[in-house]
mmCIF file of C-alpha atoms in Angstrom:
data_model
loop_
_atom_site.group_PDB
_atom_site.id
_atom_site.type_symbol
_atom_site.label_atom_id
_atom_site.label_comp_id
_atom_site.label_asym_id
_atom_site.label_seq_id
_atom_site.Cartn_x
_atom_site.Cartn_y
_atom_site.Cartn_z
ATOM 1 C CA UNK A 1 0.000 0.000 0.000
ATOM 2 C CA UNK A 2 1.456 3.469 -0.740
ATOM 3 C CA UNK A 3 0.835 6.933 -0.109
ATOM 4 C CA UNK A 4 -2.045 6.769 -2.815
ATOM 5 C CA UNK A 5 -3.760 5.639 -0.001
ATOM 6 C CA UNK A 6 -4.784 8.916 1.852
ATOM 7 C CA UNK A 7 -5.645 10.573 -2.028
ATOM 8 C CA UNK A 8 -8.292 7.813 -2.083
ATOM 9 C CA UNK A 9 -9.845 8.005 1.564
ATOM 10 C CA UNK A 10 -9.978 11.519 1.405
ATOM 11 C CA UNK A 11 -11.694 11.288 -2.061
ATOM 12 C CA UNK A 12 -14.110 8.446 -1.340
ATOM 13 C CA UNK A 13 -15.305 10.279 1.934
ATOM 14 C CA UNK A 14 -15.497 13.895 0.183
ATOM 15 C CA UNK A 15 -17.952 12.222 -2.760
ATOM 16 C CA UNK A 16 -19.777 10.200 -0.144
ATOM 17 C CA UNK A 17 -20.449 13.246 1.997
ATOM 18 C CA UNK A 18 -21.839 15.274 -1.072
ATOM 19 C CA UNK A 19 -23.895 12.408 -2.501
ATOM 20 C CA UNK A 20 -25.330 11.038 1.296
ATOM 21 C CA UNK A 21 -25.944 14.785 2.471
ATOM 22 C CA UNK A 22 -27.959 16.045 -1.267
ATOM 23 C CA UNK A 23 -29.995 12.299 -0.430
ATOM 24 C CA UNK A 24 -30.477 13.256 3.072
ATOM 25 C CA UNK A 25 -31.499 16.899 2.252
ATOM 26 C CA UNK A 26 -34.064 14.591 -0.716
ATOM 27 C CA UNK A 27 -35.455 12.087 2.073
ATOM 28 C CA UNK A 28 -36.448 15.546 3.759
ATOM 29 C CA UNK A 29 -34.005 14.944 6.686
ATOM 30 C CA UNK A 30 -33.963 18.401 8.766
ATOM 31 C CA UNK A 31 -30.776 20.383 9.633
ATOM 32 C CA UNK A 32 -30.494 19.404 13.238
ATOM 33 C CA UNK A 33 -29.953 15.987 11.875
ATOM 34 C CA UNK A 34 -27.416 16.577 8.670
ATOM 35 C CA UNK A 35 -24.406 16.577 10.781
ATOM 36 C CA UNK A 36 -25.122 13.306 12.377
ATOM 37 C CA UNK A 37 -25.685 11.614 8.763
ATOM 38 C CA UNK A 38 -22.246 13.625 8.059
ATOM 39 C CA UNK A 39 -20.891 12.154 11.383
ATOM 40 C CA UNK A 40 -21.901 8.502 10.624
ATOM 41 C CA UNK A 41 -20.065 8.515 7.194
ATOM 42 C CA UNK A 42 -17.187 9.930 8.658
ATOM 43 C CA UNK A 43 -17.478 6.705 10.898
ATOM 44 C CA UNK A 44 -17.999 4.091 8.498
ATOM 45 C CA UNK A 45 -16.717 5.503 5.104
ATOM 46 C CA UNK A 46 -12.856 5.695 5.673
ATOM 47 C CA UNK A 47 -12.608 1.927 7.342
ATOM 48 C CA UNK A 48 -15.109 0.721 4.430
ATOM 49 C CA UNK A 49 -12.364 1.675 1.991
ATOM 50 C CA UNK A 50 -9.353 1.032 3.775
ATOM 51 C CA UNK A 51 -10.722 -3.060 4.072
ATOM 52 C CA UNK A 52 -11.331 -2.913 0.656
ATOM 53 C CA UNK A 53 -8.011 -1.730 -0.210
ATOM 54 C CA UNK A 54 -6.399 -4.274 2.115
ATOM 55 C CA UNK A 55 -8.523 -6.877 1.225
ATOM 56 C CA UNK A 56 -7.788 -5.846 -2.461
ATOM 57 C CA UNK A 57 -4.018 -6.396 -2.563
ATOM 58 C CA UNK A 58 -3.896 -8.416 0.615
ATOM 59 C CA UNK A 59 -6.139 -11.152 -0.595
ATOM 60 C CA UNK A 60 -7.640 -10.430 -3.879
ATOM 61 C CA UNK A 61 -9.882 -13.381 -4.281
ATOM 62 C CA UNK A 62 -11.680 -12.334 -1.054
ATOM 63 C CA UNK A 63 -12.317 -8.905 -2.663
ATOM 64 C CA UNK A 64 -15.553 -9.230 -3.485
ATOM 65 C CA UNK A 65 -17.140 -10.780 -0.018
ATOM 66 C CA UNK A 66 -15.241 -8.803 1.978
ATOM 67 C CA UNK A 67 -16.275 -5.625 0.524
ATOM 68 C CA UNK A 68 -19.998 -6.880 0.471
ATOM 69 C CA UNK A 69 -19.949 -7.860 3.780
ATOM 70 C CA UNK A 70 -17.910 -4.076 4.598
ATOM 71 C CA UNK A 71 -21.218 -1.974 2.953
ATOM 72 C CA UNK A 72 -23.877 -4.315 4.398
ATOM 73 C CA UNK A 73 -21.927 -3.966 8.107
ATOM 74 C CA UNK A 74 -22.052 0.092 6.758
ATOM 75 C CA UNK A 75 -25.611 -0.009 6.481
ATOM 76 C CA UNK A 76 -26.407 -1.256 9.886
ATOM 77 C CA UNK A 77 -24.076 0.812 11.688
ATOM 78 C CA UNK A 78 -25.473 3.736 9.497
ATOM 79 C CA UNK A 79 -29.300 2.534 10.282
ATOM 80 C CA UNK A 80 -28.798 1.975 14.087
ATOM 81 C CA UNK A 81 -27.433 5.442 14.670
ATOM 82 C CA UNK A 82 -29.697 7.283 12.424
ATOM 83 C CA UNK A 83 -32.855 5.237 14.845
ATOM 84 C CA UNK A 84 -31.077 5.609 17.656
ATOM 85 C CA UNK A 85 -29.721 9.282 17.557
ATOM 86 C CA UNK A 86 -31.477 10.828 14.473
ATOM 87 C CA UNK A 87 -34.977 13.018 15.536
ATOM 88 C CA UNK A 88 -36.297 13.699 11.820
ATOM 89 C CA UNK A 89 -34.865 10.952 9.946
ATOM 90 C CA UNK A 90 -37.566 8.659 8.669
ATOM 91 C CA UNK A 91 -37.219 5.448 7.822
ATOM 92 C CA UNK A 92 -33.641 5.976 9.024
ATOM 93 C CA UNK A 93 -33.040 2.355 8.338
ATOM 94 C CA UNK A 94 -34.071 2.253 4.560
ATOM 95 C CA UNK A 95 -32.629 5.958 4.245
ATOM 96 C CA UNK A 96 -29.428 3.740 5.282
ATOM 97 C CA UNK A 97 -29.665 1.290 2.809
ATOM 98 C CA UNK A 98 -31.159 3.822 -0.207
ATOM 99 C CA UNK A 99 -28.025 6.776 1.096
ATOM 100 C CA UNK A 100 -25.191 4.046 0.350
ATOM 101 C CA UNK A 101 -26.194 2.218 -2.525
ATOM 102 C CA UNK A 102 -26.340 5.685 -3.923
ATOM 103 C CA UNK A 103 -22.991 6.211 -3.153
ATOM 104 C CA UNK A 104 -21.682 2.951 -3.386
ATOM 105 C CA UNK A 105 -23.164 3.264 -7.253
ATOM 106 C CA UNK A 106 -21.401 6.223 -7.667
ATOM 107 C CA UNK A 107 -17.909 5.548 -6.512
ATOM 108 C CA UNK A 108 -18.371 2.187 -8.861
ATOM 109 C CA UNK A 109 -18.666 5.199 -12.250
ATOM 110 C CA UNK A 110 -16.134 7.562 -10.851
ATOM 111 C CA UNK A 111 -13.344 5.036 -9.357
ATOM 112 C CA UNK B 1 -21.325 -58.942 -23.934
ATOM 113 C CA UNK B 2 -17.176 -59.734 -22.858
ATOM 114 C CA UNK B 3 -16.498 -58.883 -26.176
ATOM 115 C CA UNK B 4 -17.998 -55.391 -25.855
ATOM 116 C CA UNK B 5 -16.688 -54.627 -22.795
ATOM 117 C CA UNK B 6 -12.968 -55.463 -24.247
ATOM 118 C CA UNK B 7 -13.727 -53.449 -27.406
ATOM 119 C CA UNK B 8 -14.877 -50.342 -25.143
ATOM 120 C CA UNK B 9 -11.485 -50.774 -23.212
ATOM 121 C CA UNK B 10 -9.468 -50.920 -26.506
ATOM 122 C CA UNK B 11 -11.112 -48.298 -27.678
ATOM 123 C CA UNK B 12 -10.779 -46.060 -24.832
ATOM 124 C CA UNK B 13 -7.302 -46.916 -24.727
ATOM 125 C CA UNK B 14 -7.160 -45.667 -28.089
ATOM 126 C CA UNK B 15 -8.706 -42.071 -27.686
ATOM 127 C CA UNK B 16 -6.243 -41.687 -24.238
ATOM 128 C CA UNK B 17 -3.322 -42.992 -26.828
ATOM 129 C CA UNK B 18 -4.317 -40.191 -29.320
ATOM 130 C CA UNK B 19 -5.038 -37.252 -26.641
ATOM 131 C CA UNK B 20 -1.713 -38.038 -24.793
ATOM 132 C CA UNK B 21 0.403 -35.708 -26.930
ATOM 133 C CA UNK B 22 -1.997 -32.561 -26.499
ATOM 134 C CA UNK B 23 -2.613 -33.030 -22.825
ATOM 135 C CA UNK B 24 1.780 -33.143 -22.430
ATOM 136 C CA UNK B 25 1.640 -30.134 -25.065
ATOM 137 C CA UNK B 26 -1.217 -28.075 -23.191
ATOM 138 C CA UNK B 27 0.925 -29.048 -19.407
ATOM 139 C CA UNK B 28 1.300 -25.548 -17.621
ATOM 140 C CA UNK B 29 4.379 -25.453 -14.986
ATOM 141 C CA UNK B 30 3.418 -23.367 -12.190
ATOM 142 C CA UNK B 31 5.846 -21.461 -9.814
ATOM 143 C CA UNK B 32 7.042 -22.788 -6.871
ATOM 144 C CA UNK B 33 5.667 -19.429 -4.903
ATOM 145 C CA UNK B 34 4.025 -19.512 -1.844
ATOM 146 C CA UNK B 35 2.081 -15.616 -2.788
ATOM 147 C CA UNK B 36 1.273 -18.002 -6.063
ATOM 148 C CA UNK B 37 -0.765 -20.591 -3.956
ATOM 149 C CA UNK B 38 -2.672 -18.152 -1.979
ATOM 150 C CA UNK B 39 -3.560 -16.266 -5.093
ATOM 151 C CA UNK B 40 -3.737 -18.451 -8.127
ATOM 152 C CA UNK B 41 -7.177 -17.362 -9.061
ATOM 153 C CA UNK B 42 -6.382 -13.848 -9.506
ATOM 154 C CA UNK B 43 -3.438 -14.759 -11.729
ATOM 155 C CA UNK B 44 -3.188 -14.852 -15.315
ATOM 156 C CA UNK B 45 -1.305 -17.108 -17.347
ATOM 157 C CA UNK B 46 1.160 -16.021 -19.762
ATOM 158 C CA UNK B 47 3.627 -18.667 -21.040
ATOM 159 C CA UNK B 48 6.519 -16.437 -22.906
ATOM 160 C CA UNK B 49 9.896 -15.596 -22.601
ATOM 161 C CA UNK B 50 10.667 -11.902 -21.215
ATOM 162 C CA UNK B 51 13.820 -9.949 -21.411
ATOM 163 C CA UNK B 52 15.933 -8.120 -18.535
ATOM 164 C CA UNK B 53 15.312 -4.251 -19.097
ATOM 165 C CA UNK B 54 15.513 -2.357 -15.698
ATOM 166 C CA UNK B 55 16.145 1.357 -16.085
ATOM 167 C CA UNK B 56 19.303 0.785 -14.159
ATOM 168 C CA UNK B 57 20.729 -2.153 -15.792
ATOM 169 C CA UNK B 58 19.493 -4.748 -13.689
ATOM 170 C CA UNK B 59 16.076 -6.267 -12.617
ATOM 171 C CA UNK B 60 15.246 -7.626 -8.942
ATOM 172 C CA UNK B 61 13.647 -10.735 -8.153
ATOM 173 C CA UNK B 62 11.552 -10.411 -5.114
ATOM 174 C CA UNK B 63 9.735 -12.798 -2.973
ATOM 175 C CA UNK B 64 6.130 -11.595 -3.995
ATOM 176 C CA UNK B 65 4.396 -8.622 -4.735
ATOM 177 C CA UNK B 66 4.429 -7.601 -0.890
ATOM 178 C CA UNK B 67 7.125 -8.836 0.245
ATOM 179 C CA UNK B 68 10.439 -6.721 -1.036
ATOM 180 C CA UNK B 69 13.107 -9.271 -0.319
ATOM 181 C CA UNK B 70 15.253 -9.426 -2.725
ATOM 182 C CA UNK B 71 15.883 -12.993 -4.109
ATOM 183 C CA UNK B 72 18.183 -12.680 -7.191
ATOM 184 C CA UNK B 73 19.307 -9.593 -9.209
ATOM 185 C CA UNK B 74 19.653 -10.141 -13.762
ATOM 186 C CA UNK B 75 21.554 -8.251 -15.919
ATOM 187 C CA UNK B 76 19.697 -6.704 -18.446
ATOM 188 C CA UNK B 77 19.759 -8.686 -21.387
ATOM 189 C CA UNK B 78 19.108 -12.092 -19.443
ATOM 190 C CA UNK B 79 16.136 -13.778 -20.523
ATOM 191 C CA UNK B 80 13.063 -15.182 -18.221
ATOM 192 C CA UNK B 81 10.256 -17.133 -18.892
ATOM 193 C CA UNK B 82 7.103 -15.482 -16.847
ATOM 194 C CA UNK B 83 4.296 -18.224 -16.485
ATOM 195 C CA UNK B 84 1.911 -16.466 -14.850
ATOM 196 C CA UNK B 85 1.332 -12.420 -13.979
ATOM 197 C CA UNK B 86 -0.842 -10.625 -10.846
ATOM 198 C CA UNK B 87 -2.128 -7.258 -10.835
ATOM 199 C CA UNK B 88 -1.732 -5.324 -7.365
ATOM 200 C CA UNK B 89 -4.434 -2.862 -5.645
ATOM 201 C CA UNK B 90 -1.965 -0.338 -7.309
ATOM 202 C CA UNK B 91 -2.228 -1.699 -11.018
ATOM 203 C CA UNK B 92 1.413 -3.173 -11.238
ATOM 204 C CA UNK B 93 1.480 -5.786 -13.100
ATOM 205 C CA UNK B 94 3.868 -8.734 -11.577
ATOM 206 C CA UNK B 95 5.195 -11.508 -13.482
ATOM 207 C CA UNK B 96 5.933 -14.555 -11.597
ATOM 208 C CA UNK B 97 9.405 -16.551 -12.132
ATOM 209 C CA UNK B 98 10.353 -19.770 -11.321
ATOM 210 C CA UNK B 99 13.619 -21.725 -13.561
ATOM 211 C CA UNK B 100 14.006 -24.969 -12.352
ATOM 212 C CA UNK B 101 17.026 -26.209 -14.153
ATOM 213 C CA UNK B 102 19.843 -23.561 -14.092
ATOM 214 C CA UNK B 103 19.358 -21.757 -11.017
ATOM 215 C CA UNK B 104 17.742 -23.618 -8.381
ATOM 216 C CA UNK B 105 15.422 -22.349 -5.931
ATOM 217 C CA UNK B 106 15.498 -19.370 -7.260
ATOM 218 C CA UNK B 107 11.759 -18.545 -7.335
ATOM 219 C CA UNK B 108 10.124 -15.007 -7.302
ATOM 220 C CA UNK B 109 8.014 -11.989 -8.699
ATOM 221 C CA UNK B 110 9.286 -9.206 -11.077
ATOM 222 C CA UNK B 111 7.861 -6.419 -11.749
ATOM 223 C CA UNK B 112 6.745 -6.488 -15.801
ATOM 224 C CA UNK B 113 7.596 -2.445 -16.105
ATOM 225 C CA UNK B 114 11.160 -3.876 -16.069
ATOM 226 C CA UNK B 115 10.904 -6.617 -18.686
ATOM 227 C CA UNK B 116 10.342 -6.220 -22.177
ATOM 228 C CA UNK B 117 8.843 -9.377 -24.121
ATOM 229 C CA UNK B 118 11.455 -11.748 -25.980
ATOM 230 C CA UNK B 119 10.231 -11.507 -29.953
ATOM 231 C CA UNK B 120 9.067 -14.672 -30.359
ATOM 232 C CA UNK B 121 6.829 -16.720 -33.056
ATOM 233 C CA UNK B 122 3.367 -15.524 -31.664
ATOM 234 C CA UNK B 123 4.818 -11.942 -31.916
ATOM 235 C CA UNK B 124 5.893 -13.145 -35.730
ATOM 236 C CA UNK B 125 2.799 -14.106 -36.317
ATOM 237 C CA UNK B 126 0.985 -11.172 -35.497
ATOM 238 C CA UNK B 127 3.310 -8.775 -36.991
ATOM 239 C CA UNK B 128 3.343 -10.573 -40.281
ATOM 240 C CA UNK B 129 -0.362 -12.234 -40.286
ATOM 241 C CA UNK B 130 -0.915 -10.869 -44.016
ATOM 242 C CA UNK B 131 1.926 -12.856 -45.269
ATOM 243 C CA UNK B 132 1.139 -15.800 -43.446
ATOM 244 C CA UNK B 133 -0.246 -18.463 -46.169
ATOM 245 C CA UNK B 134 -2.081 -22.060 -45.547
ATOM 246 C CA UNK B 135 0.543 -24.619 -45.968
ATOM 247 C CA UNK B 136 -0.282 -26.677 -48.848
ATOM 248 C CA UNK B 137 1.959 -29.976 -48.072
ATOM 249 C CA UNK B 138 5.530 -28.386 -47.746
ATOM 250 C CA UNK B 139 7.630 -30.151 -45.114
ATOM 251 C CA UNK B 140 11.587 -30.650 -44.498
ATOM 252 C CA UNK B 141 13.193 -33.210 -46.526
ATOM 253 C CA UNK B 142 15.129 -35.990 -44.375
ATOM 254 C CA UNK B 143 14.658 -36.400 -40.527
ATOM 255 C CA UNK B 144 16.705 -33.685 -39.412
ATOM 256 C CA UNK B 145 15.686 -29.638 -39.219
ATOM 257 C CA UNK B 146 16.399 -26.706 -37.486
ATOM 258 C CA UNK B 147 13.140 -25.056 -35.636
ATOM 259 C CA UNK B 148 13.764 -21.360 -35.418
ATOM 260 C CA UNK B 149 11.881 -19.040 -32.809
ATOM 261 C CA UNK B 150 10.990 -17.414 -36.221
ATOM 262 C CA UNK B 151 11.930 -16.954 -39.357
ATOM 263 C CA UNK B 152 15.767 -15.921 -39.689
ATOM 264 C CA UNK B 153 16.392 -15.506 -36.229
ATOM 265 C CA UNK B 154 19.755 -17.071 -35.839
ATOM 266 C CA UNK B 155 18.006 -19.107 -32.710
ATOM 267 C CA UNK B 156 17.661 -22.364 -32.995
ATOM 268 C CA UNK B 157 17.111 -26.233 -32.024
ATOM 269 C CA UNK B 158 17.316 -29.353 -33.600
ATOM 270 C CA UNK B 159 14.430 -31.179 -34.244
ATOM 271 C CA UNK B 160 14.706 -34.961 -34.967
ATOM 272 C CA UNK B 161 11.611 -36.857 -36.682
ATOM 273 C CA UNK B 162 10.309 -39.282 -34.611
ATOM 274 C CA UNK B 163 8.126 -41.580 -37.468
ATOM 275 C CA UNK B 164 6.715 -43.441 -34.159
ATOM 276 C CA UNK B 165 5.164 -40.341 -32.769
ATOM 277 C CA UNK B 166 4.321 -38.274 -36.206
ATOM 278 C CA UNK B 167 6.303 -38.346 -39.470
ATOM 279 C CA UNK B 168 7.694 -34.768 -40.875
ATOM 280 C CA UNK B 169 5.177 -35.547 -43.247
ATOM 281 C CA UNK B 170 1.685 -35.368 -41.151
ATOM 282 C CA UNK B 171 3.346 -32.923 -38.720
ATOM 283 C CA UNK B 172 2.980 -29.603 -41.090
ATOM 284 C CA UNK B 173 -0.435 -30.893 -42.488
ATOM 285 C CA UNK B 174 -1.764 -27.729 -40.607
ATOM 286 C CA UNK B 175 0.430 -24.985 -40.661
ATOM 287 C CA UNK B 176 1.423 -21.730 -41.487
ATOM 288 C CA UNK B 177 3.044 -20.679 -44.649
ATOM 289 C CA UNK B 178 5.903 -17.631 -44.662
ATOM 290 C CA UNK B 179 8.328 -16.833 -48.117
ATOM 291 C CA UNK B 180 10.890 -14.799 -46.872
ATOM 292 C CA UNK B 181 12.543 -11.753 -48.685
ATOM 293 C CA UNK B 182 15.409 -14.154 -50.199
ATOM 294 C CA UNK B 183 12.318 -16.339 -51.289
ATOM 295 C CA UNK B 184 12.757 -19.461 -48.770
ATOM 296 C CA UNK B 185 9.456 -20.847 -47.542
ATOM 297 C CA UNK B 186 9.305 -21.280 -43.816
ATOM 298 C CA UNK B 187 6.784 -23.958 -41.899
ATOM 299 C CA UNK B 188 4.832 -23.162 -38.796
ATOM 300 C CA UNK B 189 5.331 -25.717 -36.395
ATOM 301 C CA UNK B 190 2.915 -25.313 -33.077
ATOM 302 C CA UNK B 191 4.374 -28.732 -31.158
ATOM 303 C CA UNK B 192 6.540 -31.419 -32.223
ATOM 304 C CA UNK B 193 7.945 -33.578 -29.649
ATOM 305 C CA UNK B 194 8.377 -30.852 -26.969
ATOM 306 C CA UNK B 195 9.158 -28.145 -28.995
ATOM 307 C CA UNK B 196 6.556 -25.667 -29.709
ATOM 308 C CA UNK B 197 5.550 -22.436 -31.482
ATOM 309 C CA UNK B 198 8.761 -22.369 -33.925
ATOM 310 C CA UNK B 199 9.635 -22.258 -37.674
ATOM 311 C CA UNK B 200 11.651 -24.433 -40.300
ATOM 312 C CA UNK B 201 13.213 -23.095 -43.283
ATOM 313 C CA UNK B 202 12.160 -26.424 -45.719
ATOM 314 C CA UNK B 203 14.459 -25.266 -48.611
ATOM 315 C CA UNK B 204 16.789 -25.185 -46.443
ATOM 316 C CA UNK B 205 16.154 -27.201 -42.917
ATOM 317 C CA UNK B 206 19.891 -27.603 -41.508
ATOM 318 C CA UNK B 207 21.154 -24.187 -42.675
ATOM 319 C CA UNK B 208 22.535 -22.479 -39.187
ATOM 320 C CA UNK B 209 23.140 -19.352 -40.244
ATOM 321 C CA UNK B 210 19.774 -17.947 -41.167
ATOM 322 C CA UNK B 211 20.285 -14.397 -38.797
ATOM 323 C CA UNK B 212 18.933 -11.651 -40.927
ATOM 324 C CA UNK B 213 15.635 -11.265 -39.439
ATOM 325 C CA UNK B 214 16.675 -11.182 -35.612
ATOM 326 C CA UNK B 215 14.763 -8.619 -33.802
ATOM 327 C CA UNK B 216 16.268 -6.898 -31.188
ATOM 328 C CA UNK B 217 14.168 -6.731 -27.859
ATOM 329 C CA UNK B 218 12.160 -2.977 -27.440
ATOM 330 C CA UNK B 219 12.802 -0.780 -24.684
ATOM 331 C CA UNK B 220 11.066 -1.758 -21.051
ATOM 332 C CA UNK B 221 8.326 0.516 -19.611
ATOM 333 C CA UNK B 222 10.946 1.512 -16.709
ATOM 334 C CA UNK B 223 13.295 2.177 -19.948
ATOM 335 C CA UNK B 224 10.885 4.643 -21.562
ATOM 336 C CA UNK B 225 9.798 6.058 -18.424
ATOM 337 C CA UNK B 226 13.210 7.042 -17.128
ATOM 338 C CA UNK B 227 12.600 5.579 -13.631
ATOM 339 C CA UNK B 228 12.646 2.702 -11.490
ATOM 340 C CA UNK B 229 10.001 -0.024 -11.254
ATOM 341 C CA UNK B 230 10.483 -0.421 -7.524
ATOM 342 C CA UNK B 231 11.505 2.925 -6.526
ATOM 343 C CA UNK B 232 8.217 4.520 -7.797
ATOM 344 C CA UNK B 233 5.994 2.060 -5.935
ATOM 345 C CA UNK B 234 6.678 4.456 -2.892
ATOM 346 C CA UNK B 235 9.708 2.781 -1.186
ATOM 347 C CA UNK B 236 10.436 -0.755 -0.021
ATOM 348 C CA UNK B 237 8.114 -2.865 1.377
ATOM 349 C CA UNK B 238 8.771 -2.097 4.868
ATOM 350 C CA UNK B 239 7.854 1.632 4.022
ATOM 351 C CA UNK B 240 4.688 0.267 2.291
ATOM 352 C CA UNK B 241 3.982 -1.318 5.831
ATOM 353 C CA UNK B 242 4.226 1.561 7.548
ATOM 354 C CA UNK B 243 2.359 3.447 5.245
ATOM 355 C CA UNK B 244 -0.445 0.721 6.031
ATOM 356 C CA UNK B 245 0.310 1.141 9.564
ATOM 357 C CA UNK B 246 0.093 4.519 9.959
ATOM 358 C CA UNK B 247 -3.375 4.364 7.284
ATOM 359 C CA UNK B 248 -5.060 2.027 9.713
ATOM 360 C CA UNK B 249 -4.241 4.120 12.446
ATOM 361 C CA UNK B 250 -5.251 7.416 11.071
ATOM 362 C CA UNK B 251 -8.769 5.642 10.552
ATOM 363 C CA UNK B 252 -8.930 4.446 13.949
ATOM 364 C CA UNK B 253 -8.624 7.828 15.196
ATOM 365 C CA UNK B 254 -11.169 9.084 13.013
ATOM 366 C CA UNK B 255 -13.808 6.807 14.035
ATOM 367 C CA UNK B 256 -12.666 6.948 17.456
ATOM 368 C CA UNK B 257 -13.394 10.934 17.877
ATOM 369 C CA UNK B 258 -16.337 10.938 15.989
ATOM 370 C CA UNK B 259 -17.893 8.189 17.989
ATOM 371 C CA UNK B 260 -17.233 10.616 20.570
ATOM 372 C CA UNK B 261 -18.469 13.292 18.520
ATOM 373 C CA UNK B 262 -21.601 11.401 18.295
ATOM 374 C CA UNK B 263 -22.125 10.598 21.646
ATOM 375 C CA UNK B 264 -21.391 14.318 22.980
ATOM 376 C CA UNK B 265 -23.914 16.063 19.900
ATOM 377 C CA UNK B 266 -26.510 13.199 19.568
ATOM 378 C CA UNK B 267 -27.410 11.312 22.383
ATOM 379 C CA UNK B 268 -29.400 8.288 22.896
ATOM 380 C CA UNK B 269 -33.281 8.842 22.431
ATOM 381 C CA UNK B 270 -35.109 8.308 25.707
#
């Protein structure tokens, strides 16, 4: 792993924070609660992609799984906050699920 | 009913008989790598001969991909036979090396920005495909010939006919057709007892000295790009470790302050 590294966390989190927070501000999530879906990414987004990585040069036929296994363990870390902390999020679970395959989908164009 | 079952027998005897020599021709020798084991599905075979071409005059053989030990050093110019190549997160491409015969236990990954591809008969073949005719029946006279990587390239190895396995004969039934510039007719041969993917100058099968179309070897992509393969892949591998070190750790910290973050701004609902 080299320096690239950083270039691509900081990336991945900076498109996932635009893409979650314009879905958030769509699911008609109110402001009180934008910094905690900014919070929760900032959580789960920069060890999603460092696994991947890892699991990308570490043990390349694992890739796929592991990463699978990464966004679905995203999604219910994502959903039980949201339930737990959020006070205007509906749905927060399905907001989860909808916020990162949105983002998922569009790191899979861009990277 | 005996009689059928014996006649089945022979004749699967027969088919095994007649698929032997493509199952010993299709054999692929894999590396003697440990990083090959654990990640033989993600590896691509290649088969061909590669040439030393490290910006710096030398190439390093390393243990794997992630692991920088170095296990031999070539001079440029030495050739290699890659069997098989990986890709790494960082889109090197790694070509793994393994010679069993003349340097023993020497077994390792290169980095394919520091080889350049031997030309061979495939690369021939592509480069000339237009002139390439059907063989209509040409084959060498007597049961000697000289199989040349390609056509004129002053490399060479004998070739004896073996009538018991396939005459000369039945052996060029299928192949390719090249006149040279001087006007000698070449034969394709694909695999002959253990020799494969070569050429044999019919008009002239035993003639040593055939040298005028030798290609020399292109520049490496460290060669054109001025720089070294391993030096660009940010340091040695125990930098790369601590660059995964210190990654890990910088994410740690990040999820460990905004948990707190969380907790502090958003707690629990009652």
């Amino acid at each position: 792993m080299g320096i690239w590294i950083f270039g691509v966390l900081t990336s991945a989190l900076l498109l996932t924070l635009v893409a979650e927070l314009t879905f958030a501000l769509l699911w008609r999530i109110k402001r009180r609660d934008l910094p905690l879906v900014a919070l929760a990414n900032l959580i789960t987004n920069p060890a999603v992609v460092l696994c991947h990585y890892l699991a990308r040069i570490y043990a390349p036929s694992m890739a796929l799984p592991v990463t699978i296994l990464l966004e679905l363990g995203a999604v219910a870390a994502e959903g039980y906050l949201y339930r737990s902390r959020g006070k205007t999020i509906r749905r927060p679970c399905l907001f989860a699920l909808c916020a990162n395959a949105l983002s998922y989908g569009l790191g899979l164009i861009l990277f | 009913m005996k009689r059928r079952h014996l006649r089945g027998i022979g004749l699967a005897a027969l088919i095994l008989t007649l698929l032997a020599p493509s199952a010993i021709a299709d054999a692929i020798t894999e590396p003697r790598s440990d990083f090959y084991q654990s990640h033989y599905e993600a590896c691509t075979y290649v088969g061909r001969t590669y040439v030393a071409a490290g910006y710096d005059g030398k190439v390093q053989l390393l243990t794997s991909p992630v692991n920088f030990t170095v296990v031999a050093e070539y001079e440029n110019g030495t050739e290699l036979w890659i069997s098989f190549t990986w890709e790494d997160g960082e889109g090197y491409l790694w070509g793994a090396y393994d010679n069993y015969s003349a340097d023993k236990g020497k077994v390792g990954w290169l980095p394919m920005d520091d080889l350049t591809l031997k030309y061979d008969s495939a690369q021939f073949a592509e480069a000339h495909q237009n002139e390439l005719l059907q063989n209509t029946g040409l084959y060498p006279e007597g049961d000697r010939a000289l199989v040349y990587t390609y056509p004129s390239s002053g490399e060479y190895q004998e070739l004896t006919e073996d009538r018991d396995y396939m005459p000369f004969s039945e052996a060029f039934s299928d192949s390719s057709l090249y006149i040279d510039e001087a006007g000698r007719s070449w034969v394709s041969i694909s695999y002959y007892m253990g020799r494969r993917d070569g050429w044999i100058c019919v008009d002239d099968p035993l003639n040593e000295t055939l040298n005028t179309g030798f290609v020399e070897p292109g520049q490496s992509a460290a060669q054109q790009r001025g720089a070294s393969t391993i030096g660009g892949m940010n340091g040695t591998a125990a930098n790369r470790w601590q660059i995964t070190l210190i990654a890990v750790a910088l994410v740690a910290l990040v999820l460990l302050i905004t948990l707190l973050a969380v907790k502090r701004f958003y707690p629990k609902k009652k």
